[in-house]
Amino acid sequence: MAAHREHRKPRERRLDGPAARTALTLALAGAAATAAFDGTGHAEPGLTPAQIQARVDKLYQEAEVATEKHNGAKERAESARRSLDSLRDEAARRTDSLNTSRNALGSLATAQYRDGGMDPGLRLALTSAPEEYLRRAALAERAGALQAAAVSDVRRQLRELAQLRAQAGDRIAELEARRKELAGHKAAVRSKLAAAERLLARLTAEQRARYKSGAESNGPARADRAGTPRGTLKAPNSRAAQAVAYAYGAIGKPYVWGATGPGSYDCSGLTQAAWRSAGVSLPRTTYTQINAGARVPRSRLAPGDLVFFYSGVSHVGLYIGGGQMIHAPRPGAPVRVAPIDRMPFAGATRPA
């Protein structure tokens, strides 16, 4: 029995020296991996403040790409909704017209039924005024032609109404697709911004304040209403001058993605609002605004020109002269003056 118990419960072996250190290392590595997969670990804890800020810049730039896609999807959804409303209004008008035609046709059919009980030859033989009867018969023949035309018109209206309803069905499907697209881009923007905020939370309060107060992708670019330098060049025309004046008036207002003013803006919302104040209608997104005017080389920029950045044309500002622009940079950074060489230049457009 003692031997059997000894077999059931082997003696514990103690690890000493290198074997113990190896086992301890493996155990700690496994625990760290488990913590990371459980979400309790912190990704890349050794990032420097500069690396964190660079990653935040990248996340904000990706969020701006998603923002412009969101703006485009919103514009397409609104267009589909307007088209649907127009089709519904037209269908309602056509339905009223069809009902009127049907009622008129019903009245003709009723009159024909009432007068059609006797053979026309017998009615002619029995009448005391044949000339009057023949006159009425001619009128009846013309009325029959009008009735045939009325029937044809009702059939045409039915076809057109069915076509309108089919088009409305297509617009409903398109609107639903645009709404789903809009929700997807909105989720992407929020995800990028939330990731940026988590990274910023790893900085000290002083570092976060310094970053949010003026740091951009390659350094500070701070400007406020009182200390804003005016451009050294004159605008080429009164409309461009008005757009520039509007942009100066927006300095200090917050960046809010999807906003077009007057209290807050995103980048393309600011340029759209600035030129709208001058009576010029620009499309909503950066990648459509770049085609809303004459292209100009960087060497010939003038105040009021739209300047675009990044390979995907995801950011835009309003040029004010002297190598400077007014733009809405990103969340946490209000509308401000900044050098145009702070971001990869993608092109420029002169709206008017």
Short mmCIF file of C-alpha atoms in Angstrom, two decimals:
data_model
loop_
_atom_site.label_atom_id
_atom_site.label_comp_id
_atom_site.label_asym_id
_atom_site.label_seq_id
_atom_site.Cartn_x
_atom_site.Cartn_y
_atom_site.Cartn_z
CA MET A 1 0.00 0.00 0.00
CA ALA A 2 2.78 2.39 0.86
CA ALA A 3 4.42 1.67 -2.45
CA HIS A 4 1.12 2.24 -4.23
CA ARG A 5 0.64 5.63 -2.51
CA GLU A 6 4.17 6.55 -3.43
CA HIS A 7 3.31 5.80 -7.07
CA ARG A 8 0.08 7.89 -6.93
CA LYS A 9 1.82 10.97 -5.48
CA PRO A 10 5.29 11.54 -6.91
CA ARG A 11 7.63 13.79 -5.07
CA GLU A 12 7.74 17.45 -6.13
CA ARG A 13 10.93 18.46 -7.96
CA ARG A 14 12.48 21.82 -7.23
CA LEU A 15 14.03 23.83 -10.04
CA ASP A 16 17.28 25.55 -9.32
CA GLY A 17 19.73 27.55 -11.38
CA PRO A 18 19.22 28.09 -15.12
CA ALA A 19 16.19 25.81 -15.31
CA ALA A 20 14.34 27.88 -12.72
CA ARG A 21 15.14 31.15 -14.48
CA THR A 22 13.92 29.74 -17.82
CA ALA A 23 10.63 28.56 -16.32
CA LEU A 24 10.06 31.91 -14.64
CA THR A 25 10.70 33.79 -17.91
CA LEU A 26 8.22 31.59 -19.81
CA ALA A 27 5.59 32.04 -17.13
CA LEU A 28 5.92 35.83 -17.14
CA ALA A 29 5.77 35.93 -20.95
CA GLY A 30 2.62 33.84 -20.94
CA ALA A 31 1.01 36.08 -18.34
CA ALA A 32 1.88 39.19 -20.35
CA ALA A 33 0.44 37.67 -23.51
CA THR A 34 -2.75 36.71 -21.68
CA ALA A 35 -3.10 40.22 -20.29
CA ALA A 36 -2.63 41.71 -23.75
CA PHE A 37 -5.29 39.47 -25.28
CA ASP A 38 -7.65 40.19 -22.43
CA GLY A 39 -7.34 43.90 -23.17
CA THR A 40 -5.65 44.70 -19.89
CA GLY A 41 -2.22 45.33 -21.35
CA HIS A 42 -1.10 48.63 -22.87
CA ALA A 43 0.03 48.57 -26.50
CA GLU A 44 3.53 49.88 -27.09
CA PRO A 45 4.09 51.49 -23.68
CA GLY A 46 7.51 52.76 -24.73
CA LEU A 47 6.32 55.35 -27.26
CA THR A 48 7.88 58.77 -26.83
CA PRO A 49 5.68 61.90 -26.74
CA ALA A 50 6.88 62.77 -30.25
CA GLN A 51 5.90 59.31 -31.52
CA ILE A 52 2.51 59.58 -29.84
CA GLN A 53 1.90 62.98 -31.42
CA ALA A 54 2.95 61.65 -34.84
CA ARG A 55 0.49 58.79 -34.51
CA VAL A 56 -2.25 61.16 -33.36
CA ASP A 57 -1.54 63.32 -36.43
CA LYS A 58 -1.91 60.24 -38.63
CA LEU A 59 -5.18 59.24 -36.96
CA TYR A 60 -6.56 62.75 -37.39
CA GLN A 61 -5.57 62.72 -41.05
CA GLU A 62 -7.29 59.34 -41.52
CA ALA A 63 -10.32 60.71 -39.70
CA GLU A 64 -10.38 63.64 -42.12
CA VAL A 65 -10.36 61.24 -45.06
CA ALA A 66 -13.35 59.48 -43.51
CA THR A 67 -14.97 62.87 -42.79
CA GLU A 68 -14.80 63.90 -46.45
CA LYS A 69 -16.27 60.54 -47.46
CA HIS A 70 -18.99 61.11 -44.87
CA ASN A 71 -19.67 64.57 -46.31
CA GLY A 72 -19.91 63.14 -49.82
CA ALA A 73 -22.25 60.35 -48.70
CA LYS A 74 -24.41 62.88 -46.86
CA GLU A 75 -24.62 65.05 -49.99
CA ARG A 76 -25.61 62.04 -52.10
CA ALA A 77 -28.22 60.98 -49.53
CA GLU A 78 -29.73 64.45 -49.52
CA SER A 79 -29.80 64.48 -53.31
CA ALA A 80 -31.56 61.09 -53.36
CA ARG A 81 -34.06 62.33 -50.76
CA ARG A 82 -34.83 65.48 -52.78
CA SER A 83 -35.28 63.39 -55.91
CA LEU A 84 -37.59 61.01 -54.06
CA ASP A 85 -39.68 63.90 -52.71
CA SER A 86 -39.94 65.36 -56.21
CA LEU A 87 -41.03 62.01 -57.67
CA ARG A 88 -43.63 61.58 -54.95
CA ASP A 89 -45.02 65.07 -55.57
CA GLU A 90 -45.18 64.42 -59.31
CA ALA A 91 -46.85 61.04 -58.72
CA ALA A 92 -49.47 62.73 -56.52
CA ARG A 93 -50.19 65.31 -59.25
CA ARG A 94 -50.42 62.60 -61.91
CA THR A 95 -52.77 60.56 -59.69
CA ASP A 96 -55.10 63.55 -59.32
CA SER A 97 -55.06 64.12 -63.07
CA LEU A 98 -55.72 60.43 -63.70
CA ASN A 99 -58.69 60.43 -61.32
CA THR A 100 -60.14 63.46 -63.11
CA SER A 101 -59.77 61.73 -66.49
CA ARG A 102 -61.34 58.55 -65.13
CA ASN A 103 -64.31 60.47 -63.77
CA ALA A 104 -64.84 62.20 -67.12
CA LEU A 105 -64.61 58.86 -68.92
CA GLY A 106 -67.10 57.36 -66.51
CA SER A 107 -69.59 60.16 -67.26
CA LEU A 108 -69.28 59.52 -71.00
CA ALA A 109 -69.78 55.80 -70.50
CA THR A 110 -72.88 56.40 -68.39
CA ALA A 111 -74.42 58.71 -71.01
CA GLN A 112 -73.65 56.21 -73.76
CA TYR A 113 -75.24 53.42 -71.79
CA ARG A 114 -78.42 55.42 -71.24
CA ASP A 115 -78.78 56.34 -74.93
CA GLY A 116 -77.72 53.02 -76.39
CA GLY A 117 -80.78 50.88 -75.70
CA MET A 118 -82.39 51.35 -79.19
CA ASP A 119 -81.02 50.52 -82.64
CA PRO A 120 -79.98 53.77 -84.45
CA GLY A 121 -81.96 52.83 -87.64
CA LEU A 122 -85.15 52.24 -85.70
CA ARG A 123 -84.66 55.46 -83.76
CA LEU A 124 -84.30 57.34 -87.11
CA ALA A 125 -87.47 55.71 -88.48
CA LEU A 126 -89.50 56.67 -85.43
CA THR A 127 -88.29 60.24 -84.99
CA SER A 128 -90.50 63.13 -86.08
CA ALA A 129 -87.46 65.28 -86.86
CA PRO A 130 -84.96 63.26 -88.94
CA GLU A 131 -82.72 66.26 -89.57
CA GLU A 132 -82.33 66.85 -85.83
CA TYR A 133 -81.59 63.20 -85.26
CA LEU A 134 -78.89 63.13 -87.95
CA ARG A 135 -77.30 66.23 -86.46
CA ARG A 136 -77.23 64.57 -83.06
CA ALA A 137 -75.85 61.37 -84.58
CA ALA A 138 -72.95 63.33 -86.04
CA LEU A 139 -72.32 64.90 -82.67
CA ALA A 140 -72.46 61.46 -81.06
CA GLU A 141 -69.89 60.16 -83.56
CA ARG A 142 -67.55 62.99 -82.65
CA ALA A 143 -68.22 62.30 -78.97
CA GLY A 144 -67.25 58.68 -79.58
CA ALA A 145 -63.95 59.80 -81.06
CA LEU A 146 -63.39 62.02 -78.04
CA GLN A 147 -64.20 59.10 -75.77
CA ALA A 148 -61.64 56.90 -77.57
CA ALA A 149 -59.07 59.64 -77.13
CA ALA A 150 -59.98 59.88 -73.45
CA VAL A 151 -59.46 56.14 -73.02
CA SER A 152 -56.10 56.39 -74.75
CA ASP A 153 -55.14 59.30 -72.48
CA VAL A 154 -56.05 57.32 -69.34
CA ARG A 155 -53.91 54.41 -70.53
CA ARG A 156 -50.98 56.77 -71.15
CA GLN A 157 -51.36 58.31 -67.70
CA LEU A 158 -51.43 54.84 -66.12
CA ARG A 159 -48.15 53.94 -67.87
CA GLU A 160 -46.49 57.18 -66.80
CA LEU A 161 -47.68 56.78 -63.22
CA ALA A 162 -46.31 53.24 -63.07
CA GLN A 163 -42.97 54.54 -64.39
CA LEU A 164 -42.88 57.27 -61.74
CA ARG A 165 -43.60 54.75 -59.01
CA ALA A 166 -40.80 52.50 -60.28
CA GLN A 167 -38.39 55.44 -60.25
CA ALA A 168 -39.49 56.29 -56.72
CA GLY A 169 -38.77 52.70 -55.70
CA ASP A 170 -35.25 53.02 -57.15
CA ARG A 171 -34.72 56.26 -55.24
CA ILE A 172 -35.86 54.62 -52.00
CA ALA A 173 -33.31 51.84 -52.50
CA GLU A 174 -30.61 54.40 -53.34
CA LEU A 175 -31.47 56.48 -50.27
CA GLU A 176 -31.22 53.42 -48.03
CA ALA A 177 -27.82 52.55 -49.54
CA ARG A 178 -26.58 56.12 -49.00
CA ARG A 179 -27.77 56.03 -45.39
CA LYS A 180 -25.85 52.82 -44.75
CA GLU A 181 -22.78 54.35 -46.41
CA LEU A 182 -23.19 57.44 -44.24
CA ALA A 183 -23.38 55.35 -41.07
CA GLY A 184 -20.23 53.45 -42.05
CA HIS A 185 -18.20 56.61 -42.61
CA LYS A 186 -19.54 58.13 -39.40
CA ALA A 187 -18.43 55.06 -37.46
CA ALA A 188 -14.99 55.25 -39.07
CA VAL A 189 -14.59 58.91 -38.09
CA ARG A 190 -15.61 58.24 -34.51
CA SER A 191 -13.29 55.24 -34.27
CA LYS A 192 -10.28 57.27 -35.48
CA LEU A 193 -11.04 60.17 -33.16
CA ALA A 194 -11.52 57.85 -30.17
CA ALA A 195 -8.16 56.17 -30.91
CA ALA A 196 -6.50 59.60 -31.11
CA GLU A 197 -7.98 60.60 -27.76
CA ARG A 198 -6.72 57.38 -26.15
CA LEU A 199 -3.22 58.13 -27.39
CA LEU A 200 -3.39 61.74 -26.23
CA ALA A 201 -4.40 60.51 -22.77
CA ARG A 202 -0.92 58.96 -22.48
CA LEU A 203 0.68 62.41 -22.64
CA THR A 204 1.06 64.68 -19.66
CA ALA A 205 -1.42 67.50 -19.25
CA GLU A 206 1.24 69.99 -20.35
CA GLN A 207 2.10 67.95 -23.45
CA ARG A 208 -1.56 67.62 -24.42
CA ALA A 209 -2.14 71.35 -23.95
CA ARG A 210 0.89 72.20 -26.06
CA TYR A 211 -0.21 69.79 -28.80
CA LYS A 212 -3.82 71.01 -28.88
CA SER A 213 -2.89 74.67 -28.70
CA GLY A 214 -0.95 74.74 -31.91
CA ALA A 215 1.07 71.68 -32.84
CA GLU A 216 0.38 70.39 -36.32
CA SER A 217 2.04 67.71 -38.38
CA ASN A 218 5.44 69.38 -38.51
CA GLY A 219 5.36 71.96 -35.78
CA PRO A 220 3.38 74.82 -34.27
CA ALA A 221 1.19 77.14 -36.29
CA ARG A 222 -0.82 79.28 -33.92
CA ALA A 223 -2.90 82.30 -34.80
CA ASP A 224 -5.71 84.19 -33.14
CA ARG A 225 -7.94 87.09 -34.12
CA ALA A 226 -5.80 89.77 -32.52
CA GLY A 227 -2.46 88.64 -33.84
CA THR A 228 -3.37 87.33 -37.28
CA PRO A 229 -1.07 88.65 -40.01
CA ARG A 230 -2.86 89.80 -43.14
CA GLY A 231 -1.69 88.37 -46.46
CA THR A 232 0.88 90.33 -48.38
CA LEU A 233 -0.96 89.94 -51.72
CA LYS A 234 -4.24 91.50 -52.82
CA ALA A 235 -7.10 89.29 -53.87
CA PRO A 236 -7.57 89.13 -57.67
CA ASN A 237 -11.23 90.21 -57.48
CA SER A 238 -13.95 91.30 -55.06
CA ARG A 239 -15.39 87.82 -54.64
CA ALA A 240 -12.03 86.36 -53.65
CA ALA A 241 -11.54 89.29 -51.27
CA GLN A 242 -14.90 88.55 -49.66
CA ALA A 243 -14.04 84.85 -49.26
CA VAL A 244 -10.76 85.78 -47.57
CA ALA A 245 -12.52 88.26 -45.29
CA TYR A 246 -15.01 85.59 -44.26
CA ALA A 247 -12.21 83.16 -43.46
CA TYR A 248 -10.49 85.76 -41.27
CA GLY A 249 -13.78 86.20 -39.43
CA ALA A 250 -13.92 82.46 -38.75
CA ILE A 251 -10.52 82.31 -37.03
CA GLY A 252 -10.81 80.85 -33.55
CA LYS A 253 -14.02 78.92 -34.24
CA PRO A 254 -13.87 75.20 -33.44
CA TYR A 255 -13.32 72.33 -35.82
CA VAL A 256 -16.32 69.99 -35.87
CA TRP A 257 -16.41 67.24 -38.46
CA GLY A 258 -19.32 67.62 -40.87
CA ALA A 259 -19.89 71.28 -39.89
CA THR A 260 -20.36 74.11 -42.41
CA GLY A 261 -20.74 77.07 -40.04
CA PRO A 262 -21.41 79.58 -38.85
CA GLY A 263 -20.37 78.41 -35.38
CA SER A 264 -18.00 75.60 -36.36
CA TYR A 265 -16.43 74.05 -39.46
CA ASP A 266 -14.54 71.17 -40.91
CA CYS A 267 -11.94 71.95 -43.58
CA SER A 268 -14.15 71.83 -46.69
CA GLY A 269 -17.07 73.29 -44.74
CA LEU A 270 -14.99 76.41 -44.07
CA THR A 271 -13.95 76.92 -47.70
CA GLN A 272 -17.49 76.27 -48.91
CA ALA A 273 -18.91 78.81 -46.44
CA ALA A 274 -16.23 81.40 -47.29
CA TRP A 275 -16.97 81.30 -51.00
CA ARG A 276 -20.72 81.07 -50.42
CA SER A 277 -20.49 84.43 -48.65
CA ALA A 278 -19.11 85.77 -51.93
CA GLY A 279 -22.00 84.35 -53.94
CA VAL A 280 -20.10 81.35 -55.31
CA SER A 281 -21.47 77.85 -54.74
CA LEU A 282 -18.83 75.19 -54.10
CA PRO A 283 -19.48 71.46 -53.78
CA ARG A 284 -19.23 69.95 -50.33
CA THR A 285 -16.09 67.79 -50.33
CA THR A 286 -12.38 68.34 -50.88
CA TYR A 287 -12.23 65.90 -53.76
CA THR A 288 -15.04 67.74 -55.58
CA GLN A 289 -13.91 71.26 -54.66
CA ILE A 290 -10.56 70.70 -56.37
CA ASN A 291 -12.45 70.47 -59.67
CA ALA A 292 -14.67 73.51 -59.00
CA GLY A 293 -12.60 76.11 -60.78
CA ALA A 294 -9.42 76.70 -62.76
CA ARG A 295 -6.30 74.85 -61.59
CA VAL A 296 -3.41 77.12 -60.67
CA PRO A 297 0.23 76.18 -60.02
CA ARG A 298 1.70 76.77 -56.60
CA SER A 299 3.92 79.52 -57.99
CA ARG A 300 0.88 81.59 -59.04
CA LEU A 301 -1.29 81.31 -55.95
CA ALA A 302 -3.45 84.33 -55.08
CA PRO A 303 -5.61 85.12 -52.04
CA GLY A 304 -8.89 83.22 -52.18
CA ASP A 305 -7.46 80.19 -53.98
CA LEU A 306 -8.25 76.79 -52.53
CA VAL A 307 -5.13 74.84 -51.58
CA PHE A 308 -5.33 71.04 -51.21
CA PHE A 309 -3.14 68.56 -49.38
CA TYR A 310 -2.25 64.84 -49.22
CA SER A 311 -2.37 62.35 -52.06
CA GLY A 312 -6.05 61.64 -51.50
CA VAL A 313 -6.93 65.38 -51.53
CA SER A 314 -8.34 65.01 -48.02
CA HIS A 315 -7.60 68.51 -46.68
CA VAL A 316 -8.22 72.04 -47.97
CA GLY A 317 -7.47 75.57 -46.85
CA LEU A 318 -8.03 79.10 -48.19
CA TYR A 319 -4.87 80.80 -49.38
CA ILE A 320 -4.35 84.35 -48.04
CA GLY A 321 -0.92 85.20 -49.50
CA GLY A 322 2.64 85.08 -48.25
CA GLY A 323 2.69 81.28 -48.19
CA GLN A 324 -0.11 81.27 -45.60
CA MET A 325 -3.62 79.86 -45.52
CA ILE A 326 -6.61 79.87 -43.19
CA HIS A 327 -7.94 76.38 -42.50
CA ALA A 328 -9.83 74.23 -40.02
CA PRO A 329 -7.07 71.79 -39.00
CA ARG A 330 -8.61 69.00 -36.90
CA PRO A 331 -10.62 68.32 -33.72
CA GLY A 332 -9.24 70.33 -30.82
CA ALA A 333 -7.56 72.85 -33.13
CA PRO A 334 -9.70 75.87 -34.06
CA VAL A 335 -9.70 77.67 -37.41
CA ARG A 336 -6.32 79.36 -37.76
CA VAL A 337 -3.59 80.71 -40.03
CA ALA A 338 -0.88 78.23 -41.01
CA PRO A 339 1.91 77.89 -43.60
CA ILE A 340 0.93 75.85 -46.63
CA ASP A 341 4.23 73.94 -46.49
CA ARG A 342 3.20 72.12 -43.30
CA MET A 343 1.41 69.37 -45.27
CA PRO A 344 2.04 67.55 -48.57
CA PHE A 345 0.75 69.93 -51.27
CA ALA A 346 -1.70 68.29 -53.72
CA GLY A 347 -2.87 71.19 -55.90
CA ALA A 348 -4.80 74.46 -55.99
CA THR A 349 -7.99 75.77 -57.60
CA ARG A 350 -9.27 79.30 -58.25
CA PRO A 351 -13.10 79.22 -57.94
CA ALA A 352 -13.70 82.67 -59.50
#
